[in-house]
Coordinates of C-alpha atoms in Angstrom, one line a residue:
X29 CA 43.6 -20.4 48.7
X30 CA 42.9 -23.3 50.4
X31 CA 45.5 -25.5 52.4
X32 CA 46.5 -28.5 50.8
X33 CA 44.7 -31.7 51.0
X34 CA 43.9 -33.2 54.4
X35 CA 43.9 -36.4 52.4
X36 CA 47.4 -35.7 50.8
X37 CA 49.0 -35.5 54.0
X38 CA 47.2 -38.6 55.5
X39 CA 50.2 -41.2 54.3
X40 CA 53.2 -39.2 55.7
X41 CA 51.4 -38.1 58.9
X42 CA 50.1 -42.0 59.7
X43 CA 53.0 -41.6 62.5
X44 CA 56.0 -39.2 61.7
X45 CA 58.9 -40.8 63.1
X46 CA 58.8 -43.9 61.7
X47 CA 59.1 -45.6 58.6
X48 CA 57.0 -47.3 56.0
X49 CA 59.8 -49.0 54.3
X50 CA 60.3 -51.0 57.7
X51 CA 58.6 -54.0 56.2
X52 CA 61.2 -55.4 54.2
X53 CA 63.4 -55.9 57.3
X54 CA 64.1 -59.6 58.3
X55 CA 61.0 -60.8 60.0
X56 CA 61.5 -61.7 64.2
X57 CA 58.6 -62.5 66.2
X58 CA 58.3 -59.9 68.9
X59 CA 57.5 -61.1 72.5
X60 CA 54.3 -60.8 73.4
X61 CA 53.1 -59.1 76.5
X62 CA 53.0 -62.0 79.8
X63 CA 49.0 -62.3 80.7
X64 CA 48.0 -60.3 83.8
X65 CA 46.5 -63.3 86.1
X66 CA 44.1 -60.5 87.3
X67 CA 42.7 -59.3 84.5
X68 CA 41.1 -62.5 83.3
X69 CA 38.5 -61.2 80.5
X70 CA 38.2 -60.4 77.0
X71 CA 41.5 -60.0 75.1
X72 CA 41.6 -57.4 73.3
X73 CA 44.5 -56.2 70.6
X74 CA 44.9 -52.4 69.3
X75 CA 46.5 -51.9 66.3
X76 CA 47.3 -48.4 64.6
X77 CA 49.8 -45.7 64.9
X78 CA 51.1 -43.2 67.9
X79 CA 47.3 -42.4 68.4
X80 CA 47.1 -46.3 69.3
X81 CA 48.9 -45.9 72.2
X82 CA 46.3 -44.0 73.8
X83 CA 43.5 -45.9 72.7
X84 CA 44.9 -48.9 74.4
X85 CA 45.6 -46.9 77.6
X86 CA 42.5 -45.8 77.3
X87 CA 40.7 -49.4 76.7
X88 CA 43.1 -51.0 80.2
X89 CA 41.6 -48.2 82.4
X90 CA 38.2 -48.2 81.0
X91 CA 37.7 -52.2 81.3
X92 CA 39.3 -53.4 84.1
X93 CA 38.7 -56.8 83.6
X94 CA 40.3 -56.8 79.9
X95 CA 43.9 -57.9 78.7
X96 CA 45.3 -55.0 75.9
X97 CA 47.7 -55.9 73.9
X98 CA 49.2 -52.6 71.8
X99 CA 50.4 -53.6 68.4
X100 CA 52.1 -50.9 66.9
X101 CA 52.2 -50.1 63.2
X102 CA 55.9 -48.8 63.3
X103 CA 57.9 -51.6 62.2
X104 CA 54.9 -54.0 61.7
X105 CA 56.2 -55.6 58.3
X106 CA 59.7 -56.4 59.8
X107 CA 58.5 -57.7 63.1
X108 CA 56.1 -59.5 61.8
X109 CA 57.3 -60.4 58.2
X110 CA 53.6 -61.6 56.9
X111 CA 50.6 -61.0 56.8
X112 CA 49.7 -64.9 57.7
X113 CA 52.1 -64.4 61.0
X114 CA 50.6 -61.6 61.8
X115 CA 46.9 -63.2 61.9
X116 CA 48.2 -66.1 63.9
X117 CA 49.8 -63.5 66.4
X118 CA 46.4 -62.3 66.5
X119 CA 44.3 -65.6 66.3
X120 CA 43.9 -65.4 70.5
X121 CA 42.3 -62.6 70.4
X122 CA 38.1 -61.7 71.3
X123 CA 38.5 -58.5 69.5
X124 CA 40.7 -56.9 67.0
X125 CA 40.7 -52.7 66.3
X126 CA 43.1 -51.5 63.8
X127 CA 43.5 -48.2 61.9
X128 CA 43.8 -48.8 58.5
X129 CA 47.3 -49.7 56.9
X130 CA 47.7 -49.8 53.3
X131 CA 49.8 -52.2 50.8
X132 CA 53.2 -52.4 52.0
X133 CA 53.1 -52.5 55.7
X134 CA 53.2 -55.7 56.1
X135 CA 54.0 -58.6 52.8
X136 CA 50.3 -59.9 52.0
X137 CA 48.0 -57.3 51.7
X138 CA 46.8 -54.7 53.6
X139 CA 44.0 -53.9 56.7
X140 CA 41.1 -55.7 54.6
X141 CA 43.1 -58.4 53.7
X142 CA 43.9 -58.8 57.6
X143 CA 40.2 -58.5 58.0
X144 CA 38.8 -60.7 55.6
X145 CA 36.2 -62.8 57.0
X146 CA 37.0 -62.0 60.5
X147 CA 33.9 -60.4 62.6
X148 CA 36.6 -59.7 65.3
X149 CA 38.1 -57.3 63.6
X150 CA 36.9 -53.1 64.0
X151 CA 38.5 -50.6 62.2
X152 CA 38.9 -47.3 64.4
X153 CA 39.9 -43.9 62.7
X154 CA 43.0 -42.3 62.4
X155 CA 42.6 -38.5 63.3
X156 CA 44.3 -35.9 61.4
X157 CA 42.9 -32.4 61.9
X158 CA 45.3 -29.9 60.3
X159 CA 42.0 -27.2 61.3
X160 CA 43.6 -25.4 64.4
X161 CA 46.9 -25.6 63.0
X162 CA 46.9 -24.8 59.0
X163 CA 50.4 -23.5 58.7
X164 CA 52.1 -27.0 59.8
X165 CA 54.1 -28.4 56.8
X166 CA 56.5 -31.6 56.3
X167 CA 59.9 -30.4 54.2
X168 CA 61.9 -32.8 52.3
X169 CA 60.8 -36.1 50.1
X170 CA 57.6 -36.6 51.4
X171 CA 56.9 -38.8 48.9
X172 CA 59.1 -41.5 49.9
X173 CA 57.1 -42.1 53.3
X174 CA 59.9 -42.3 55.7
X175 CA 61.4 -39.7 58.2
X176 CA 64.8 -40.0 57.5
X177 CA 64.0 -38.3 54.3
X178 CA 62.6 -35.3 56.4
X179 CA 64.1 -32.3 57.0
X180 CA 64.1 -32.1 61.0
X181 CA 62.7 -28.7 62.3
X182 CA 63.3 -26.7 66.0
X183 CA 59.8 -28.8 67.0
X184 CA 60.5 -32.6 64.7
X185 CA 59.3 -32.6 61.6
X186 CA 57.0 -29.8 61.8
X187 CA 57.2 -26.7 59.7
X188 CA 56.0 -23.4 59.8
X189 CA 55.0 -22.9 55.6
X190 CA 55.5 -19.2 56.6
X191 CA 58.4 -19.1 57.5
X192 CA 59.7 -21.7 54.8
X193 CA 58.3 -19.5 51.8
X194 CA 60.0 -16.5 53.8
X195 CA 63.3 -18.3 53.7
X196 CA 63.2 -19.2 50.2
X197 CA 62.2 -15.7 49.2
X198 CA 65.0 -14.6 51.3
X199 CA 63.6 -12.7 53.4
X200 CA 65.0 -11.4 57.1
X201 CA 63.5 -12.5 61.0
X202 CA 61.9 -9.1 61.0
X203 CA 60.2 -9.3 57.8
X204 CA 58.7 -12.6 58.5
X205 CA 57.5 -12.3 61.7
X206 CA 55.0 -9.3 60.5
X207 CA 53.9 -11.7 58.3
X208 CA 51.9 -13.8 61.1
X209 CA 48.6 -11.7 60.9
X210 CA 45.2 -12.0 60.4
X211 CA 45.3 -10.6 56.8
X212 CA 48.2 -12.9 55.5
X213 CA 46.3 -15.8 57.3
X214 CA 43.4 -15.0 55.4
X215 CA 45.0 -15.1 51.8
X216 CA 46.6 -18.3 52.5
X217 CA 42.7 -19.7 53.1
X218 CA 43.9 -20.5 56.9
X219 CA 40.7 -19.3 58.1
X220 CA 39.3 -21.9 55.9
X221 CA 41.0 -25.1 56.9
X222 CA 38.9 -26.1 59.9
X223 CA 35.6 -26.7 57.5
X224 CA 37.9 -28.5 55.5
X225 CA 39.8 -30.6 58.0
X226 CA 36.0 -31.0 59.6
X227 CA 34.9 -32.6 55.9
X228 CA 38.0 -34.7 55.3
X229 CA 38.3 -36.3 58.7
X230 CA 34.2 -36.8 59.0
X231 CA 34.7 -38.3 55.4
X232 CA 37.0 -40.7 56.1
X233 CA 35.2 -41.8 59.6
X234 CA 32.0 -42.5 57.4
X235 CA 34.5 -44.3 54.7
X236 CA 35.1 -47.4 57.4
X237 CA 31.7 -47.1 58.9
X238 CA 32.9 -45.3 61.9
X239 CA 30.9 -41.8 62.0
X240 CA 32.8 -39.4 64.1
X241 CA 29.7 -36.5 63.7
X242 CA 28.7 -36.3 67.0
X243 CA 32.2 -36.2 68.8
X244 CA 33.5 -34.0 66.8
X245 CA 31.0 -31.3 67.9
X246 CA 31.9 -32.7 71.4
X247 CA 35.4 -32.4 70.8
X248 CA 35.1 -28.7 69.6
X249 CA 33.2 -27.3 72.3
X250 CA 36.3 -28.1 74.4
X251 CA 38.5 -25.6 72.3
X252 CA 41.4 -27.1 70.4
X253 CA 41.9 -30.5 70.5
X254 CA 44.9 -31.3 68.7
X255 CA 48.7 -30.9 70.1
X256 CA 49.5 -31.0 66.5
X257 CA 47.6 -32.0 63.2
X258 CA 48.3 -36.0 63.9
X259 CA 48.3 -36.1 67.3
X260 CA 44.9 -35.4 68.9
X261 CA 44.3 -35.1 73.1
X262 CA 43.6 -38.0 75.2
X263 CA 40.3 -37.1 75.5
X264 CA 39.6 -37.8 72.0
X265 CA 41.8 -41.3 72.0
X266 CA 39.7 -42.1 75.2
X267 CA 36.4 -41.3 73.4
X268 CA 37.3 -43.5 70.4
X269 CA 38.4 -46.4 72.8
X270 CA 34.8 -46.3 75.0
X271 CA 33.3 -46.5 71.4
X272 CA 35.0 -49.1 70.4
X273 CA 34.3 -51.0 73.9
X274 CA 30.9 -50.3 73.7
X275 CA 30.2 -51.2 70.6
X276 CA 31.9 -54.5 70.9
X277 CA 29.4 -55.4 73.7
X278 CA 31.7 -54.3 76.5
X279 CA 31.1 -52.5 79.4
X280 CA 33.1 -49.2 80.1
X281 CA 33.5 -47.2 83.0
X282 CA 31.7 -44.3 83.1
X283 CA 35.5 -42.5 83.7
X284 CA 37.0 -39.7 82.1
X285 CA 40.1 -41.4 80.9
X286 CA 42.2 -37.9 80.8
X287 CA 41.1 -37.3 84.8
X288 CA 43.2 -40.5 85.6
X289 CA 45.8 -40.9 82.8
X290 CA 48.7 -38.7 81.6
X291 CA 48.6 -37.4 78.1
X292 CA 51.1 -39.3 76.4
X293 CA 51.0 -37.1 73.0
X294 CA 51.4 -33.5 75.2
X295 CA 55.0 -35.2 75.7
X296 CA 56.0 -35.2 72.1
X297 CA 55.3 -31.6 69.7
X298 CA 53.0 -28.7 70.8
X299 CA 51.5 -26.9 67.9
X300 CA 50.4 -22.8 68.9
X301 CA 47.2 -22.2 67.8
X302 CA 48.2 -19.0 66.7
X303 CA 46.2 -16.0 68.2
X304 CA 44.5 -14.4 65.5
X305 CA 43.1 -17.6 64.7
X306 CA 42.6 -18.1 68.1
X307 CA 39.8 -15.5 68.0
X308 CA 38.0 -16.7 64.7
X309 CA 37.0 -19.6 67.4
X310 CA 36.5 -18.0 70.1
X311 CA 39.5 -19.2 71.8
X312 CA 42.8 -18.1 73.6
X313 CA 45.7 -18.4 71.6
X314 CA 49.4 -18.3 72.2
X315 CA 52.6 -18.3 69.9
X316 CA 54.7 -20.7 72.0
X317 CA 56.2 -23.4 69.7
X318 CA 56.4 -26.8 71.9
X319 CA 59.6 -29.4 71.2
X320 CA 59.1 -32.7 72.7
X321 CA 60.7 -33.2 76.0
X322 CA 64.4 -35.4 75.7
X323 CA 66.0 -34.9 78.6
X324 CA 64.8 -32.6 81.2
X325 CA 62.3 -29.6 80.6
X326 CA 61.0 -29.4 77.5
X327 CA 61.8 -26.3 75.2
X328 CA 59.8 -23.6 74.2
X329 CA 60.5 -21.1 70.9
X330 CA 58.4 -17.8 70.9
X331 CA 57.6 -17.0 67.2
X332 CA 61.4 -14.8 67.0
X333 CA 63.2 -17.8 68.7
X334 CA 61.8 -20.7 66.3
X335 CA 62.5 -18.8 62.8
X336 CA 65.8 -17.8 63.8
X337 CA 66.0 -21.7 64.6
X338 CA 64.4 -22.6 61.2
X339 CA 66.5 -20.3 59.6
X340 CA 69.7 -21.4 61.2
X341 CA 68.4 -25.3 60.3
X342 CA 67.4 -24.1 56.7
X343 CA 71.0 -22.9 55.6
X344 CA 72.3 -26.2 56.4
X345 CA 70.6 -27.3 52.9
X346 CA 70.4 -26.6 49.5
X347 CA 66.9 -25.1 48.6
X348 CA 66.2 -28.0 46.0
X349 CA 66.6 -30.3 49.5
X350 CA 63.7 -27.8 51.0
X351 CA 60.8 -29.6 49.4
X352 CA 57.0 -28.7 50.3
X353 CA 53.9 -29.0 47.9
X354 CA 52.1 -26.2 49.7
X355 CA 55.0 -23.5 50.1
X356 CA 55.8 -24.6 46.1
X357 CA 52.1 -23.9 44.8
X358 CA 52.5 -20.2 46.9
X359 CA 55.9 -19.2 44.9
X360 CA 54.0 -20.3 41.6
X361 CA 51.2 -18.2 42.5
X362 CA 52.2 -14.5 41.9
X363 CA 49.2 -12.9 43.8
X364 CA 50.5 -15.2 46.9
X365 CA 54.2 -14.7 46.7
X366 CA 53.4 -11.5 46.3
X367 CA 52.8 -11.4 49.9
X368 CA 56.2 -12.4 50.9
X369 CA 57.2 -9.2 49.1
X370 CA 55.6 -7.0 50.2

């Protein structure tokens, strides 16, 4: 059985932690970043997600000369209010990269409708690579694209689908901890999902004319390069922003961005890759569950630690509140809830 739909997920992953319905907010014009009176050349302005963040970071160390401005899709519609203000924010600008953003963002239209006409503007992908980490799930009403619908887990709003199905087919910490093993993985298709993660994300890449073939094989051969399904390393943010530089007619630094620059993402939630999965890539795994860091250290669950948490989390709510398409198509399946019977 292969996991769920890369695609599916794309809409409620564009940046967990914020929400889509933002846009109908009142509209205020946010304050725009003061010019640095030493970096005097192109202007640049980054659009996107929490991956954008890094990009821009990226784009400041890699040009010197350039002034970045970080727009940030979270709250674009209600800081910005239209569509029209939002191009005449941007009007100053040499060059324009942006993720895509769909209807609803923003009152007007969406990314091509910002685009229209405008050779400034690049779209830049938005990575989502659910391969290294199959058994990551959102719980509550996905649909309605916002987090406060979520059900919050130990790490955010990241779920183990193991140990959801386990809860709903009421079974103990013992009982679902055996279930983390290679031949469980392997009915539930995990070994499958990096050739489909691979196919969605090079897919999509190719869909805005933005070919990611070649770094993705770079990428790989540095082992796993996601902290969690949406929230890739620097490195791959600061290859995306050279890119995007260079392809604009700019001139990049020959710098390894993450050699200089803290990882902003390893801050937030640490997916394991978990161990015997670890091995199908020839890689060193670990089942240490990373919360974001709030005050202090940040926490880390072994595999015992964060189900006893999930549990504990889970019978706060009613099972109806416990919504997930993937752990719902396993109990439907009687040869795969079989599993959490056994």
């Amino acid at each position: 059985m292969v996991p769920d739909s890369v695609a599916a997920l794309a809409a409620s992953l564009a940046c967990p932690g914020s929400s889509w319905r933002s846009w109908a907010g009142a509209w205020r014009r946010p304050r725009i970043d003061s010019l640095d009176p030493v970096r005097d050349g192109s202007r640049i302005a980054v659009l996107g997600n929490c991956q954008a963040d890094g990009v821009a970071q990226s784009l400041r160390l890699l040009l010197p000369s350039a002034q970045v401005h970080l727009v940030p899709f979270d709250g674009l519609g209600r800081r910005y209010g239209s569509l029209e203000r939002l191009k005449a924010d941007l009007a100053p600008f040499d060059h324009v990269f942006t993720q895509f953003f769909p209807e609803g963002f923003v009152e007007g239209g969406n990314v091509h409708a910002l685009g229209d006409n405008d050779p400034r503007l690049r779209l830049y992908p938005t990575i989502l690579f659910p391969g290294y980490q199959p058994d990551m799930v959102l719980v509550g009403d996905v649909g309605a694209l916002s987090a406060s619908r979520l059900i919050a887990s130990p790490t955010g709003p990241y779920h183990s689908a193991i140990v959801l199905c386990a809860y709903l087919e009421g079974l103990g910490l013992e009982e679902t901890v055996k279930l983390f093993r290679e031949s469980v993985y392997t009915r539930l298709g995990f070994y499958e999902a990096w050739n489909v993660a691979a196919a969605e994300l090079l897919g999509s890449a190719r869909d805005i004319m933005f070919p990611l073939e070649a770094e993705l094989a770079r990428w790989s051969r540095r082992g796993c390069f996601m902290h969690v399904l949406n929230h890739p390393k620097l490195f791959v943010l600061a290859d995306i922003a050279r890119r995007l530089a260079t392809e604009a007619g700019l001139e990049p630094l020959p710098a390894q961005v993450e050699d200089y620059l803290p990882d902003d993402l390893a801050a937030d939630v640490v997916w394991p890759l978990y161990p015997d999965l670890a091995v199908h890539y020839g890689l060193t795994g670990t089942m240490l569950f990373k919360d974001r860091a709030r005050r202090g250290d940040p926490k880390l669950y072994d595999l015992r630690a964060f189900i006893a948490a999930s549990f504990a989390i889970y019978r706060r709510h009613a099972p109806e509140a416990l919504g997930c398409i993937r752990v719902a198509g396993w109990r439907a399946n009687p040869a795969v809830r079989a599993l959490f019977r056994a």
